Coordinates of C-alpha atoms (C1' of nucleotides) in Angstrom, one line a residue:
Chain E
X1 CA -168.9 -121.0 122.3
X2 CA -170.2 -118.3 120.1
X3 CA -169.2 -115.1 120.8
X4 CA -170.8 -111.9 119.2
X5 CA -168.3 -108.9 119.1
X6 CA -170.5 -106.1 119.3
X7 CA -171.3 -103.3 117.7
X8 CA -173.4 -105.6 115.7
X9 CA -175.3 -104.5 112.3
X10 CA -177.7 -106.3 110.9
X11 CA -180.3 -105.8 107.8
X12 CA -183.2 -107.1 106.6
X13 CA -183.6 -106.4 103.0
X14 CA -187.1 -107.6 101.3
X15 CA -187.8 -107.5 97.8
X16 CA -191.1 -105.6 96.8
X17 CA -192.4 -108.2 94.6
X18 CA -195.5 -108.6 96.7
X19 CA -196.9 -108.6 100.7
X20 CA -194.4 -109.3 103.2
X21 CA -195.5 -112.9 104.2
X22 CA -195.0 -114.3 107.7
X23 CA -191.7 -115.7 106.8
X24 CA -190.3 -112.8 105.9
X25 CA -191.4 -110.5 109.4
X26 CA -189.7 -113.7 111.4
X27 CA -186.7 -113.0 109.5
X28 CA -187.2 -109.5 110.3
X29 CA -187.7 -109.9 113.8
X30 CA -184.7 -112.0 114.6
X31 CA -182.5 -109.4 112.9
X32 CA -184.3 -106.5 115.2
X33 CA -184.0 -108.8 118.3
X34 CA -180.6 -109.5 117.6
X35 CA -179.5 -105.9 117.2
X36 CA -181.3 -104.6 120.2
X37 CA -180.1 -107.3 121.9
X38 CA -176.2 -106.6 121.3
X39 CA -177.2 -102.7 121.3
X40 CA -176.5 -102.6 117.7
X41 CA -178.2 -101.1 114.4
X42 CA -181.0 -102.9 112.5
X43 CA -181.4 -101.4 108.9
X44 CA -183.8 -101.8 106.5
X45 CA -182.9 -102.1 103.1
X46 CA -185.2 -102.2 99.8
X47 CA -183.7 -104.8 97.1
X48 CA -185.5 -104.0 93.9
X49 CA -183.3 -105.1 91.4
X50 CA -185.8 -107.7 89.7
X51 CA -187.4 -105.2 87.3
X52 CA -189.7 -107.7 85.8
X53 CA -191.1 -108.9 89.3
X54 CA -191.5 -105.7 90.7
X55 CA -194.8 -104.4 92.2
X56 CA -195.7 -100.7 92.6
X57 CA -196.5 -100.3 96.1
X58 CA -195.2 -103.3 97.8
X59 CA -192.4 -101.6 99.4
X60 CA -194.8 -99.1 101.3
X61 CA -196.6 -102.1 102.2
X62 CA -194.0 -104.4 103.5
X63 CA -192.6 -100.7 105.7
X64 CA -196.3 -100.4 106.9
X65 CA -196.5 -104.3 107.8
X66 CA -193.1 -104.3 109.8
X67 CA -194.3 -101.3 111.6
X68 CA -197.2 -102.9 112.3
X69 CA -195.3 -105.9 114.5
X70 CA -193.8 -103.0 116.1
X71 CA -190.1 -103.2 114.6
X72 CA -188.2 -100.0 113.9
X73 CA -184.8 -99.3 112.4
X74 CA -182.3 -97.1 112.9
X75 CA -181.5 -96.6 109.2
X76 CA -183.7 -97.3 106.1
X77 CA -185.2 -95.8 102.8
X78 CA -187.8 -93.8 105.3
X79 CA -185.3 -92.4 107.9
X80 CA -182.1 -92.2 106.0
X81 CA -178.9 -92.9 107.5
X82 CA -175.4 -92.8 107.1
X83 CA -174.8 -95.4 104.7
X84 CA -177.9 -94.6 101.8
X85 CA -179.7 -94.9 99.9
X86 CA -181.2 -97.9 101.3
X87 CA -182.8 -98.5 97.8
X88 CA -181.0 -100.6 95.8
X89 CA -182.4 -99.1 92.2
X90 CA -181.1 -96.0 93.9
X91 CA -177.8 -97.3 94.3
X92 CA -177.6 -98.5 91.1
X93 CA -178.5 -94.9 89.6
X94 CA -175.2 -94.1 91.6
X95 CA -173.6 -96.1 89.1
X96 CA -171.9 -98.5 92.3
X97 CA -172.3 -101.5 91.1
X98 CA -170.9 -100.8 88.0
X99 CA -167.6 -99.5 89.7
X100 CA -167.5 -102.8 91.8
X101 CA -167.9 -104.9 88.9
X102 CA -165.3 -103.4 87.0
X103 CA -162.9 -103.9 89.9
X104 CA -163.6 -108.0 89.5
X105 CA -163.1 -107.4 85.6
X106 CA -160.0 -105.9 85.8
X107 CA -159.0 -108.6 88.8
X108 CA -159.9 -111.0 86.8
X109 CA -162.1 -112.3 89.1
X110 CA -165.2 -111.9 86.8
X111 CA -165.8 -112.1 82.7
X112 CA -168.0 -110.8 80.3
X113 CA -170.5 -113.7 79.6
X114 CA -171.9 -113.8 75.8
X115 CA -173.6 -116.4 76.1
X116 CA -177.7 -115.8 76.1
X117 CA -180.1 -117.3 78.0
X118 CA -182.0 -119.5 75.4
X119 CA -178.0 -120.8 74.4
X120 CA -177.7 -121.5 77.9
X121 CA -181.1 -123.4 78.4
X122 CA -180.5 -125.3 75.2
X123 CA -176.8 -126.5 76.9
X124 CA -178.8 -127.5 79.8
X125 CA -181.1 -129.5 78.0
X126 CA -178.5 -131.0 76.0
X127 CA -176.3 -132.1 78.8
X128 CA -179.6 -133.5 80.5
X129 CA -180.1 -135.7 77.6
X130 CA -176.8 -136.8 77.4
X131 CA -177.6 -137.8 81.1
X132 CA -175.1 -135.6 82.5
X133 CA -175.9 -135.7 86.1
X134 CA -175.1 -132.1 87.3
X135 CA -174.4 -129.2 84.4
X136 CA -172.4 -126.6 85.3
X137 CA -171.9 -123.8 83.6
X138 CA -168.6 -122.2 82.9
X139 CA -168.7 -119.5 80.0
X140 CA -165.9 -119.8 77.4
X141 CA -164.9 -116.3 77.8
X142 CA -163.7 -116.9 81.6
X143 CA -160.2 -117.9 79.7
X144 CA -160.2 -114.6 77.1
X145 CA -158.2 -111.6 78.1
X146 CA -160.0 -108.8 79.3
X147 CA -159.4 -106.9 76.3
X148 CA -160.5 -109.5 74.1
X149 CA -164.0 -109.8 76.3
X150 CA -164.2 -105.9 75.7
X151 CA -163.6 -105.7 72.2
X152 CA -166.9 -108.2 71.5
X153 CA -168.8 -105.9 73.7
X154 CA -167.9 -102.9 72.0
X155 CA -169.5 -104.6 68.6
X156 CA -172.5 -104.3 71.0
X157 CA -173.4 -107.7 71.6
X158 CA -175.4 -108.1 74.6
X159 CA -173.5 -109.7 78.0
X160 CA -173.3 -110.5 81.4
X161 CA -170.9 -110.2 83.7
X162 CA -170.2 -114.1 85.8
X163 CA -168.3 -115.0 88.6
X164 CA -165.0 -116.8 87.6
X165 CA -165.2 -119.3 90.2
X166 CA -162.4 -121.8 90.9
X167 CA -162.7 -125.2 89.3
X168 CA -161.0 -126.9 92.4
X169 CA -160.6 -126.6 95.9
X170 CA -163.4 -126.1 98.0
X171 CA -165.2 -122.9 99.9
X172 CA -166.6 -123.2 103.2
X173 CA -167.8 -120.7 106.1
X174 CA -169.3 -121.1 109.4
X175 CA -172.9 -120.3 110.5
X176 CA -174.2 -119.4 113.9
X177 CA -177.4 -121.2 113.8
X178 CA -175.4 -124.7 113.5
X179 CA -173.2 -124.1 116.4
X180 CA -170.7 -122.2 114.2
X181 CA -169.4 -125.5 112.7
X182 CA -168.6 -125.1 108.9
X183 CA -170.5 -126.0 106.0
X184 CA -168.2 -126.6 103.0
X185 CA -168.7 -127.3 99.3
X186 CA -166.7 -128.7 96.7
X187 CA -165.8 -125.7 94.0
X188 CA -166.4 -127.9 90.8
X189 CA -170.1 -127.9 92.1
X190 CA -170.4 -124.5 91.6
X191 CA -171.1 -122.5 88.8
X192 CA -170.5 -119.1 86.9
X193 CA -173.1 -117.0 88.1
X194 CA -174.5 -114.0 86.8
X195 CA -173.4 -110.8 88.7
X196 CA -174.9 -108.4 86.3
X197 CA -177.6 -108.6 84.1
X198 CA -177.8 -107.7 80.4
X199 CA -179.9 -104.9 81.2
X200 CA -176.7 -103.7 83.8
X201 CA -178.6 -104.3 86.4
X202 CA -177.2 -106.1 89.5
X203 CA -178.4 -109.8 90.8
X204 CA -179.0 -110.4 94.2
X205 CA -175.8 -112.1 95.0
X206 CA -174.1 -109.2 93.8
X207 CA -176.1 -106.2 94.8
X208 CA -176.4 -107.3 98.3
X209 CA -172.9 -108.5 98.9
X210 CA -171.9 -104.8 97.9
X211 CA -174.5 -103.2 99.6
X212 CA -173.8 -105.3 102.8
X213 CA -170.1 -104.4 102.7
X214 CA -170.8 -100.7 102.2
X215 CA -173.1 -100.7 105.1
X216 CA -171.0 -102.6 107.4
X217 CA -173.0 -105.3 107.8
X218 CA -171.3 -107.3 110.6
X219 CA -173.8 -110.6 110.8
X220 CA -176.0 -112.1 108.0
X221 CA -179.4 -113.3 109.5
X222 CA -181.3 -114.7 106.6
X223 CA -183.8 -117.9 105.8
X224 CA -181.8 -121.4 105.5
X225 CA -182.9 -121.2 101.3
X226 CA -179.5 -118.9 101.3
X227 CA -177.7 -121.6 102.2
X228 CA -176.7 -123.0 98.8
X229 CA -176.0 -119.8 97.5
X230 CA -173.5 -118.7 100.1
X231 CA -170.4 -120.1 98.8
X232 CA -170.6 -117.9 95.9
X233 CA -171.0 -115.0 98.5
X234 CA -167.8 -116.1 100.2
X235 CA -166.2 -116.4 96.9
X236 CA -167.1 -113.0 95.9
X237 CA -165.7 -111.6 99.2
X238 CA -162.6 -113.0 98.5
X239 CA -162.6 -111.8 95.2
X240 CA -162.9 -108.2 96.5
X241 CA -160.7 -109.0 99.5
X242 CA -163.3 -108.4 101.9
X243 CA -163.6 -109.6 105.3
X244 CA -167.0 -111.7 104.9
X245 CA -169.7 -110.7 107.8
X246 CA -171.1 -114.0 109.9
X247 CA -173.8 -116.1 108.8
X248 CA -176.8 -117.2 110.3
X249 CA -179.2 -119.3 108.6
X250 CA -182.7 -119.1 110.0
X251 CA -184.6 -122.3 109.8
X252 CA -187.7 -121.8 107.3
X253 CA -191.4 -122.1 108.2
X254 CA -192.8 -125.1 107.0
X255 CA -196.7 -125.1 106.0
X256 CA -198.9 -126.6 108.0
X257 CA -198.9 -130.1 106.8
X258 CA -195.1 -129.7 106.5
X259 CA -194.9 -130.3 102.5
X260 CA -192.7 -127.4 101.6
X261 CA -192.5 -123.8 102.5
X262 CA -194.7 -121.6 103.3
X263 CA -196.4 -120.1 100.2
X264 CA -197.6 -116.8 99.5
X265 CA -200.2 -118.2 97.1
X266 CA -201.0 -121.4 98.9
X267 CA -201.5 -119.8 102.4
X268 CA -202.7 -117.2 104.0
X269 CA -199.9 -115.3 105.6
X270 CA -199.5 -111.9 104.4
X271 CA -198.7 -109.8 107.0
X272 CA -201.6 -107.7 106.3
X273 CA -204.4 -110.5 106.8
X274 CA -203.3 -110.8 110.4
X275 CA -204.1 -107.3 111.4
X276 CA -207.5 -107.5 108.9
X277 CA -208.5 -110.8 111.2
X278 CA -207.7 -108.9 114.5
X279 CA -204.4 -110.5 115.6
X280 CA -202.6 -108.4 117.7
X281 CA -199.2 -107.3 117.1
X282 CA -197.6 -108.1 120.2
X283 CA -199.0 -111.6 120.3
X284 CA -197.8 -112.2 116.5
X285 CA -194.7 -110.9 117.5
X286 CA -194.4 -113.1 120.3
X287 CA -195.4 -116.4 118.6
X288 CA -193.2 -115.3 115.6
X289 CA -190.0 -115.1 118.3
X290 CA -190.9 -118.9 119.0
X291 CA -190.9 -119.9 115.2
X292 CA -187.4 -121.6 115.5
X293 CA -186.1 -120.1 118.8
X294 CA -187.2 -121.0 122.1
X295 CA -185.8 -119.3 125.7
X296 CA -186.2 -122.6 128.2
X297 CA -188.6 -125.4 128.5
X298 CA -191.4 -123.7 129.8
X299 CA -191.5 -119.9 128.8
X300 CA -193.5 -118.9 126.1
X301 CA -195.1 -115.4 126.7
X302 CA -192.7 -112.8 126.9
X303 CA -192.5 -109.0 126.1
X304 CA -190.4 -107.1 123.6
X305 CA -188.3 -106.2 126.6
X306 CA -188.1 -110.0 127.8
X307 CA -187.5 -111.1 124.5
X308 CA -184.9 -108.2 123.3
X309 CA -182.8 -109.4 126.9
X310 CA -183.6 -112.8 126.4
X311 CA -182.5 -113.6 122.5
X312 CA -179.7 -115.4 121.7
X313 CA -178.7 -116.6 118.2
X314 CA -177.5 -120.0 119.8
X315 CA -180.9 -121.2 121.2
X316 CA -182.1 -120.8 117.3
X317 CA -182.9 -124.2 116.1
X318 CA -181.5 -125.2 112.9
X319 CA -184.7 -127.6 111.6
X320 CA -187.3 -126.6 110.0
X321 CA -190.4 -125.1 112.1
X322 CA -193.7 -125.4 111.2
X323 CA -196.7 -123.0 110.6
X324 CA -199.3 -123.6 113.5
X325 CA -201.6 -120.9 113.3
X326 CA -203.9 -122.9 116.0
X327 CA -201.1 -122.0 118.5
X328 CA -201.0 -118.4 117.3
X329 CA -204.7 -118.1 117.6
X330 CA -204.5 -119.3 121.2
X331 CA -201.7 -116.5 122.1
X332 CA -203.7 -114.2 120.4
X333 CA -206.2 -115.2 123.0
X334 CA -204.3 -114.6 125.9
X335 CA -203.1 -111.3 124.8
X336 CA -206.4 -110.2 124.1
X337 CA -207.7 -111.7 127.8
X338 CA -204.9 -109.3 129.2
X339 CA -205.8 -106.4 127.6
X340 CA -208.2 -103.9 129.5
X341 CA -211.3 -104.5 128.7
X342 CA -211.8 -100.3 127.6
X343 CA -209.2 -101.1 125.2
X344 CA -210.8 -103.9 123.7
X345 CA -213.9 -102.2 123.0
X346 CA -211.8 -99.5 121.4
X347 CA -209.9 -102.2 119.1
X348 CA -212.8 -103.7 118.2
X349 CA -214.6 -100.8 117.2
X350 CA -213.2 -100.9 113.1
X351 CA -214.5 -104.3 113.0
X352 CA -217.7 -103.5 114.1
X353 CA -217.4 -100.7 112.1
X354 CA -216.4 -102.8 109.1
X355 CA -219.4 -104.8 109.5
X356 CA -221.8 -102.3 109.0
X357 CA -222.7 -102.3 113.1
X358 CA -221.8 -99.0 114.0
X359 CA -221.2 -96.3 112.1
X360 CA -217.5 -95.3 110.6
X361 CA -216.2 -93.4 112.7
X362 CA -218.6 -94.7 115.3
X363 CA -220.7 -91.9 117.3
X364 CA -220.4 -91.5 121.1
X365 CA -223.1 -93.0 121.7
X366 CA -222.2 -96.3 119.6
X367 CA -218.7 -96.1 120.9
X368 CA -220.3 -96.3 124.7
X369 CA -222.6 -98.9 123.8
X370 CA -219.7 -100.8 122.5
X371 CA -217.6 -100.6 125.9
X372 CA -220.6 -102.1 127.6
X373 CA -220.9 -104.8 125.3
X374 CA -217.1 -105.7 125.3
X375 CA -217.0 -107.5 128.7
X376 CA -219.2 -109.8 127.9
X377 CA -217.1 -111.1 124.8
X378 CA -214.0 -110.3 126.2
X379 CA -212.5 -113.5 127.4
X380 CA -214.3 -115.3 124.5
X381 CA -212.2 -113.8 121.8
X382 CA -209.5 -115.5 120.2
X383 CA -209.5 -112.9 117.1
X384 CA -210.8 -109.2 117.5
X385 CA -212.4 -109.9 113.8
X386 CA -214.6 -112.3 116.1
X387 CA -216.4 -109.3 117.6
X388 CA -218.9 -108.6 114.8
X389 CA -220.2 -112.1 114.7
X390 CA -220.7 -112.7 118.3
X391 CA -222.3 -109.0 119.0
X392 CA -224.3 -108.8 116.2
X393 CA -227.5 -109.6 117.4
X394 CA -227.6 -106.3 119.8
X395 CA -227.4 -104.7 116.6
X396 CA -229.7 -106.2 114.5
X397 CA -232.9 -108.1 115.1
X398 CA -232.7 -111.9 115.1
X399 CA -236.1 -113.2 113.4
X400 CA -237.5 -116.5 113.9
X401 CA -238.0 -117.8 110.6
X402 CA -236.8 -119.1 107.3
X403 CA -234.9 -116.1 107.0
X404 CA -233.5 -115.6 110.6
X405 CA -232.9 -118.4 113.0
X406 CA -235.0 -121.7 113.5
X407 CA -237.6 -121.5 116.0
X408 CA -237.3 -125.2 116.9
X409 CA -234.1 -124.2 118.4
X410 CA -236.4 -122.4 121.0
X411 CA -238.0 -125.4 122.0
X412 CA -235.8 -127.0 125.2
X413 CA -235.5 -130.8 125.8
X414 CA -238.4 -132.6 127.1
X415 CA -240.9 -129.8 126.0
X416 CA -242.8 -129.1 123.1
X417 CA -243.7 -126.0 121.1
X418 CA -246.6 -125.4 123.2
X419 CA -245.4 -125.7 126.4
X420 CA -242.3 -123.5 125.2
X421 CA -244.7 -120.6 123.9
X422 CA -246.4 -120.3 127.3
X423 CA -243.0 -120.5 129.0
X424 CA -242.1 -117.6 127.3
X425 CA -245.5 -116.0 127.8
X426 CA -244.5 -116.4 131.8
X427 CA -240.7 -114.8 131.3
X428 CA -242.6 -112.0 129.1
X429 CA -245.0 -110.9 132.1
X430 CA -242.3 -111.2 134.8
X431 CA -240.1 -109.2 133.3
X432 CA -242.8 -106.6 131.9
X433 CA -242.7 -104.9 135.3
X434 CA -239.7 -106.1 136.6
X435 CA -237.7 -103.6 138.7
X436 CA -234.8 -102.7 138.3
X437 CA -233.4 -104.1 135.2
X438 CA -230.3 -105.4 136.5
X439 CA -228.7 -108.8 136.6
X440 CA -229.3 -109.8 140.1
X441 CA -233.0 -108.7 139.8
X442 CA -233.6 -110.8 136.5
X443 CA -231.8 -113.9 137.6
X444 CA -233.7 -113.9 140.8
X445 CA -236.9 -113.3 139.0
X446 CA -236.3 -115.5 136.3
X447 CA -235.0 -118.4 138.9
X448 CA -238.0 -118.1 140.7
X449 CA -240.1 -118.8 137.7
X450 CA -238.3 -121.9 137.1
X451 CA -239.4 -122.8 140.5
X452 CA -243.2 -122.2 140.0
X453 CA -243.6 -123.8 136.4
X454 CA -241.2 -126.8 137.8
X455 CA -238.4 -126.2 135.2
X456 CA -234.9 -126.5 135.3
X457 CA -232.8 -123.5 134.9
X458 CA -231.2 -124.5 131.6
X459 CA -234.9 -125.0 130.0
X460 CA -235.9 -122.0 130.7
X461 CA -232.9 -119.9 130.3
X462 CA -231.8 -121.6 126.9
X463 CA -235.1 -120.8 125.2
X464 CA -234.9 -117.5 126.6
X465 CA -231.5 -117.1 124.9
X466 CA -232.3 -118.0 122.1
X467 CA -235.6 -115.8 121.8
X468 CA -233.3 -112.9 122.4
X469 CA -230.2 -113.7 120.4
X470 CA -231.3 -115.9 118.0
X471 CA -228.8 -118.3 119.0
X472 CA -228.0 -121.1 120.9
X473 CA -224.6 -119.9 122.2
X474 CA -224.2 -116.3 123.5
X475 CA -223.0 -114.3 126.6
X476 CA -224.2 -114.8 130.1
X477 CA -228.0 -114.2 129.9
X478 CA -228.8 -112.0 132.6
X479 CA -225.9 -109.3 131.2
X480 CA -227.3 -109.9 128.0
X481 CA -230.7 -108.7 128.8
X482 CA -229.6 -105.5 130.6
X483 CA -227.8 -105.0 127.8
X484 CA -230.6 -105.2 125.2
X485 CA -233.1 -103.4 127.3
X486 CA -236.5 -104.2 128.3
X487 CA -238.1 -103.3 125.3
X488 CA -236.2 -105.3 122.9
X489 CA -236.1 -108.2 125.2
X490 CA -240.0 -107.8 125.5
X491 CA -240.5 -107.3 121.7
X492 CA -238.2 -110.5 121.0
X493 CA -240.0 -112.6 123.2
X494 CA -243.1 -111.8 121.3
X495 CA -242.0 -112.5 117.9
X496 CA -240.4 -116.2 119.3
X497 CA -243.7 -116.5 121.0
X498 CA -245.7 -115.9 117.6
X499 CA -243.7 -117.8 116.0
X500 CA -243.7 -120.8 117.9
X501 CA -247.7 -120.3 118.0
X502 CA -247.6 -120.2 114.2
X503 CA -245.0 -123.2 113.4
Chain Y
rG1 C1' -181.5 -136.7 90.1
rG2 C1' -176.5 -133.3 92.0
rC3 C1' -175.3 -130.5 96.2
rC4 C1' -176.5 -128.6 101.4
rC5 C1' -178.9 -128.5 105.8
rC6 C1' -181.8 -130.9 109.1
rA7 C1' -183.8 -135.5 112.4
rU8 C1' -187.3 -135.7 120.6
rC9 C1' -195.1 -136.8 121.9
rG10 C1' -199.9 -135.1 115.8
rU11 C1' -197.4 -129.7 116.0
rC12 C1' -193.7 -126.2 118.1
rU13 C1' -190.3 -127.5 121.7
rA14 C1' -186.9 -128.6 126.5
rG15 C1' -182.7 -131.8 127.2
rC16 C1' -175.8 -129.9 125.3
rG17 C1' -173.1 -138.3 128.9
rG18 C1' -175.7 -140.2 134.7
rC19 C1' -180.8 -135.0 137.5
rC20 C1' -185.0 -138.6 131.6
rU21 C1' -189.7 -144.5 134.5
rA22 C1' -187.5 -137.6 128.6
rG23 C1' -190.5 -132.0 131.0
rG24 C1' -193.5 -127.3 128.8
rA25 C1' -197.1 -125.4 125.5
rC26 C1' -200.5 -125.8 121.5
rG27 C1' -204.4 -129.8 120.1
rC28 C1' -207.1 -133.5 121.7
rC29 C1' -210.2 -136.4 125.9
rA30 C1' -212.3 -136.4 130.5
rC31 C1' -213.9 -134.1 135.4
rC32 C1' -214.7 -129.2 138.3
rC33 C1' -217.1 -124.7 137.7
rU34 C1' -221.9 -123.1 135.2
rC35 C1' -228.1 -120.5 132.1
rU36 C1' -224.9 -121.6 126.7
rC37 C1' -220.6 -121.0 124.6
rA38 C1' -215.9 -119.7 126.7
rA39 C1' -212.6 -119.0 130.4
rG40 C1' -210.1 -120.9 134.7
rG41 C1' -209.2 -125.4 137.4
rU42 C1' -207.7 -130.7 138.1
rG43 C1' -206.5 -134.8 135.2
rG44 C1' -205.4 -137.9 131.1
rA45 C1' -204.2 -140.3 126.6
rG46 C1' -200.0 -139.1 123.3
rA47 C1' -192.2 -139.6 122.0
rU48 C1' -189.5 -147.6 122.5
rC49 C1' -186.1 -140.1 121.5
rG50 C1' -186.3 -142.2 112.7
rC51 C1' -183.6 -147.0 112.0
rG52 C1' -178.9 -149.6 112.7
rG53 C1' -174.2 -150.0 114.0
rG54 C1' -170.4 -148.2 117.2
rU55 C1' -167.4 -145.2 121.6
rU56 C1' -168.4 -145.1 127.0
rC57 C1' -169.3 -147.9 133.2
rG58 C1' -173.2 -145.1 131.3
rA59 C1' -176.4 -142.3 125.3
rA60 C1' -181.9 -138.6 123.3
rU61 C1' -177.2 -136.3 124.3
rC62 C1' -170.7 -138.3 121.0
rC63 C1' -169.1 -140.9 115.9
rC64 C1' -170.1 -143.6 111.2
rG65 C1' -173.9 -145.6 107.7
rC66 C1' -178.7 -145.8 106.3
rU67 C1' -183.8 -143.9 106.1
rG68 C1' -186.7 -140.0 106.1
rG69 C1' -187.8 -134.8 105.5
rG70 C1' -186.6 -129.9 103.9
rG71 C1' -183.9 -126.7 101.1
rU72 C1' -181.5 -125.3 96.5
rC73 C1' -179.9 -126.0 91.6
rA74 C1' -182.7 -118.9 86.9
rC75 C1' -180.0 -112.8 83.4
rC76 C1' -185.7 -114.4 90.9
rA77 C1' -185.2 -112.5 95.2

RNA sequence: GGCCCCAUCGUCUAGCGGCCUAGGACGCCACCCUCUCAAGGUGGAGAUCGCGGGUUCGAAUCCCGCUGGGGUCACCA
């Protein structure tokens, strides 16, 4: 069985090349749960060694997103820590990567490579043309004495530093997710990867490893897509003579159709899109914990504390999970329903403000009104962002006619327009003087009216619903009438009657 | 294509040799509740455990092969 020796130190190391997508959050979450479960440390590190794809502001966005889902870190760019800095470009400035690449050079584990990208591309193309199955690049300089490499470099010829991978033998490592089984690769399948670019910047394979070592990372929990490059990392640890961390490769999250992994471009999975649409961080947190991990055969709803207590790496699935927005949505609905109504009312406010239904910030009167409306839609919400749509008619007049609702929807089954108009007139008259204006009284009055007119409640209630809300689907009628107030109700009934008589 | 990983209802999963005529959840379909829609309740359809060989008294569970899916092959992470 898998034994985890504490204290553990894990990290999440995103690259600021864009917004954080949901798969990244899942990886961060698993690392966080792992650290919290074992009472270890969770570290955030920004890997910004890709000058070409760097996007200003992305790092802040990532941090905001992680905080939003409820993660916190013991060390990181914004909180500091004993092994800082926690931003790779800053670490680069201090020269640490050069120090370590020199060490490798001296040890003959790496070499200066003068082959340019273009030359390499040409070699690959040529090899392919010749029908070579797998082109493995090994630079000629790997056999040169270091002095000779340095001599050429001194002439100003640009170079990269490449790892000198062994030509024979095999490299293997264990993976916790696969039950600590070994994954083995033949060394002749590898090639001499770039460690330091021509610009002098380290590449991920090199930088992350030096940092992980210096930051005393004990376990590397990262997405499955890193498996193929792990042998290089193992080789690198060996070259340095360092103890490698324990690896655990988490299953990738596949797209809904199962065709490939989630893509920022094709899928709506930016983390900030979830708060924009009204997902509760606790719901997303819970759902994401279940993407590739499970507790038992029936428990799905778990609090943060329960998740921390129950999380274990050996219950992480090895096969890919598929993104299931429907399930997330359902779970979000459950979490919304569990919230106190007053809380929902507060959380809905920004969405209503965004739709222009209330002021931004909302006035005290608006807040009170929203608080009164919320019970009507509380259990109907699966996303907080649905609130404006559901509540719109409380703030704006529904108009029968071309720019509003179709007056035909006012007419119930088995009745025609004139009959409906007459019925609504009767309703109008009955409500005009009704006291008190309360749900029970309203219901009693309208039910009584149904009986007198020999109509089914469904017929009458349905017409009133449309007249008052402009739609056939709405919250319970009597609560709605009360919240709308007598004046607006009577006015809307009058407008509906007019529309029926005109049409 | 090379290499690596994976394989239970449409989807997420439980299952780690007998408890499985395979359990739960989402979705779907009925019915109940009911003024519409939800929520809630009850029930249902849905997986010969990818296929074929073994091992074993006994396999979804172990082994091998095949097939399928995914990942990866950058001076990106």
